[in-house]
Coordinates of C-alpha atoms in Angstrom, one line a residue:
M1 CA 139.2 56.5 94.8
S2 CA 142.0 58.8 96.0
M3 CA 142.0 60.6 99.3
K4 CA 141.4 63.9 97.6
D5 CA 138.2 62.6 96.0
K6 CA 137.0 61.3 99.3
F7 CA 137.4 64.7 101.0
K8 CA 135.8 66.4 98.0
N9 CA 132.8 64.1 98.2
F10 CA 132.5 64.6 101.9
F11 CA 132.2 68.3 101.6
Y12 CA 129.8 68.2 98.7
L13 CA 127.4 66.4 101.0
D14 CA 125.9 64.3 98.2
E15 CA 124.9 67.4 96.1
Y16 CA 126.2 65.8 93.0
E17 CA 125.7 62.3 91.8
E18 CA 128.9 60.8 90.4
E19 CA 129.0 58.3 87.6
T20 CA 132.1 56.7 86.4
V21 CA 132.5 56.3 82.7
Q22 CA 135.0 53.8 81.7
E23 CA 136.3 53.6 78.2
E24 CA 136.4 50.2 76.6
R25 CA 139.9 49.0 76.1
K26 CA 140.7 47.3 72.9
Q27 CA 142.6 44.1 73.3
R28 CA 145.7 43.9 71.2
P29 CA 146.3 40.7 69.3
V30 CA 148.8 38.5 71.0
Q31 CA 152.1 38.4 69.2
R32 CA 153.5 35.0 68.5
Y33 CA 156.7 36.2 66.9
E34 CA 160.0 36.4 68.5
K35 CA 160.5 39.0 71.1
P36 CA 162.9 41.7 70.1
A37 CA 166.2 42.0 71.9
P38 CA 166.1 44.2 75.0
E39 CA 166.8 47.9 74.1
P40 CA 169.1 50.2 75.9
A41 CA 167.6 52.0 78.9
E42 CA 167.6 55.5 77.1
Q43 CA 165.5 54.3 74.2
A44 CA 163.1 52.6 76.5
Q45 CA 162.5 55.8 78.4
R46 CA 162.0 57.8 75.2
K47 CA 159.4 55.3 73.9
A48 CA 157.7 55.4 77.3
A49 CA 157.4 59.2 77.1
K50 CA 156.1 59.1 73.6
A51 CA 153.7 56.2 74.1
P52 CA 150.2 57.2 75.0
K53 CA 149.3 56.5 78.6
A54 CA 146.4 54.2 79.4
P55 CA 143.2 56.4 79.6
K56 CA 142.0 56.9 83.1
P57 CA 138.3 56.6 83.9
V58 CA 136.5 59.9 83.4
K59 CA 134.2 61.1 86.1
E60 CA 131.2 63.2 85.2
R61 CA 129.1 65.2 87.6
R62 CA 125.5 65.7 87.1
E63 CA 124.0 68.7 88.9
N64 CA 120.5 68.6 90.2
L65 CA 119.0 71.0 87.7
E66 CA 115.6 70.7 89.2
E67 CA 114.4 74.2 89.9
P68 CA 111.1 75.2 91.3
N69 CA 108.5 75.6 88.6
V70 CA 108.8 79.4 88.4
Q71 CA 106.7 81.1 85.7
N72 CA 108.5 84.2 84.4
I73 CA 106.2 84.6 81.4
V74 CA 103.3 87.0 81.4
N75 CA 100.4 86.0 79.2
L76 CA 99.4 89.2 77.4
Q77 CA 96.1 87.7 76.1
N78 CA 94.7 87.1 79.5
S79 CA 95.7 90.5 80.8
S80 CA 94.0 92.3 77.9
A81 CA 90.9 90.1 78.2
S82 CA 90.4 91.1 81.8
S83 CA 89.9 94.8 81.3
S84 CA 90.2 97.3 84.1
K85 CA 87.1 99.0 85.2
V86 CA 86.8 102.6 86.4
S87 CA 83.7 103.6 88.3
L88 CA 82.3 107.1 88.5
A89 CA 80.7 108.2 91.8
E90 CA 78.9 111.3 92.7
P91 CA 77.9 110.9 96.4
R92 CA 75.1 113.1 97.8
V93 CA 75.3 111.8 101.3
Y94 CA 78.1 110.5 103.5
A95 CA 76.7 106.9 103.6
E96 CA 77.5 106.5 99.9
A97 CA 81.2 106.5 100.8
Q98 CA 80.9 102.9 101.8
D99 CA 79.8 101.9 98.3
I100 CA 82.8 103.6 96.9
A101 CA 85.1 101.7 99.4
E102 CA 83.5 98.4 98.2
S103 CA 84.4 99.3 94.6
L104 CA 88.0 99.9 95.7
K105 CA 88.1 96.6 97.6
T106 CA 87.1 94.8 94.3
K107 CA 90.2 96.4 92.7
Q108 CA 88.3 99.0 90.7
A109 CA 89.5 102.6 90.3
V110 CA 86.9 105.2 91.2
V111 CA 86.5 108.8 90.2
V112 CA 84.7 110.7 92.9
N113 CA 82.9 114.0 92.1
L114 CA 82.1 116.0 95.3
Q115 CA 80.6 119.0 93.6
R116 CA 77.0 118.3 94.6
I117 CA 77.6 117.8 98.3
E118 CA 78.3 120.2 101.1
R119 CA 81.9 120.9 101.8
D120 CA 82.1 119.4 105.3
Q121 CA 80.4 116.2 104.1
G122 CA 82.9 116.1 101.2
L123 CA 85.8 116.4 103.6
R124 CA 84.5 113.5 105.7
I125 CA 84.1 111.4 102.5
I126 CA 87.7 112.2 101.4
D127 CA 88.9 111.3 104.9
F128 CA 87.1 108.0 104.8
L129 CA 88.3 107.2 101.3
S130 CA 91.9 108.2 102.2
G131 CA 91.8 105.6 105.0
T132 CA 90.3 103.0 102.8
V133 CA 92.9 103.6 100.0
Y134 CA 95.7 103.6 102.6
A135 CA 94.5 100.2 104.0
L136 CA 94.4 98.7 100.5
G137 CA 97.8 100.1 99.6
G138 CA 96.4 102.3 96.8
D139 CA 96.5 106.0 96.0
I140 CA 94.2 109.0 96.0
Q141 CA 94.8 112.0 93.8
R142 CA 93.0 115.3 93.2
I143 CA 92.3 115.6 89.5
G144 CA 90.1 118.7 89.5
T145 CA 88.0 121.0 91.7
D146 CA 86.3 118.6 94.1
I147 CA 87.1 115.7 91.9
F148 CA 89.3 112.9 93.2
L149 CA 90.7 109.7 91.7
C150 CA 90.9 106.7 94.1
V151 CA 92.9 103.7 92.8
P152 CA 93.7 100.3 94.4
D153 CA 97.2 98.8 94.6
T154 CA 96.8 97.2 91.1
V155 CA 96.5 100.5 89.4
E156 CA 99.4 103.0 89.0
V157 CA 98.8 106.7 88.5
D158 CA 101.5 108.5 86.6
G159 CA 101.8 112.3 86.3
A160 CA 100.1 115.1 88.2
I161 CA 97.5 117.8 87.5
S162 CA 98.4 121.4 88.5
D163 CA 96.4 123.4 91.0
Y164 CA 95.8 126.2 88.4
Y165 CA 92.0 125.7 88.3
H166 CA 91.9 125.3 92.1
D167 CA 93.6 128.7 92.6
D168 CA 91.1 130.5 90.3
Q169 CA 88.0 129.5 92.2
Q170 CA 89.3 130.5 95.6

């Protein structure tokens, strides 16, 4: 092994396993005939340049291709089988806000209709649900007059509803 290979192996820190593959050399039949007369030096050099050199052992490197078992495939059958659930809630007292929060904790989206409750109680419920949704990493959106959509972090809400109806009733 040459000095260059020793340094190369030292810095690889045994990351690669080296194997030496040696080609089998065919033995030439022994000539029992007379040896030809020695040739002039020029012709000997030409023949040496044309003659194939003895093959050197070939070194192969095998990289450790062991990677962590990472699953990059999403199974569409399982995701469609476990359907998302949206709950509808129409609380009449502030205490029902805790039931809505429990639904959010179980990763269910909830549509909250506050039309049948007093305005100050509705504001308290929305404040409570805003804190719950924030803690869960979800989102809360107004989708109508006194109607709100609360979603956990597993549900994404896209788009927005204008405040046109809200402006008419004030």
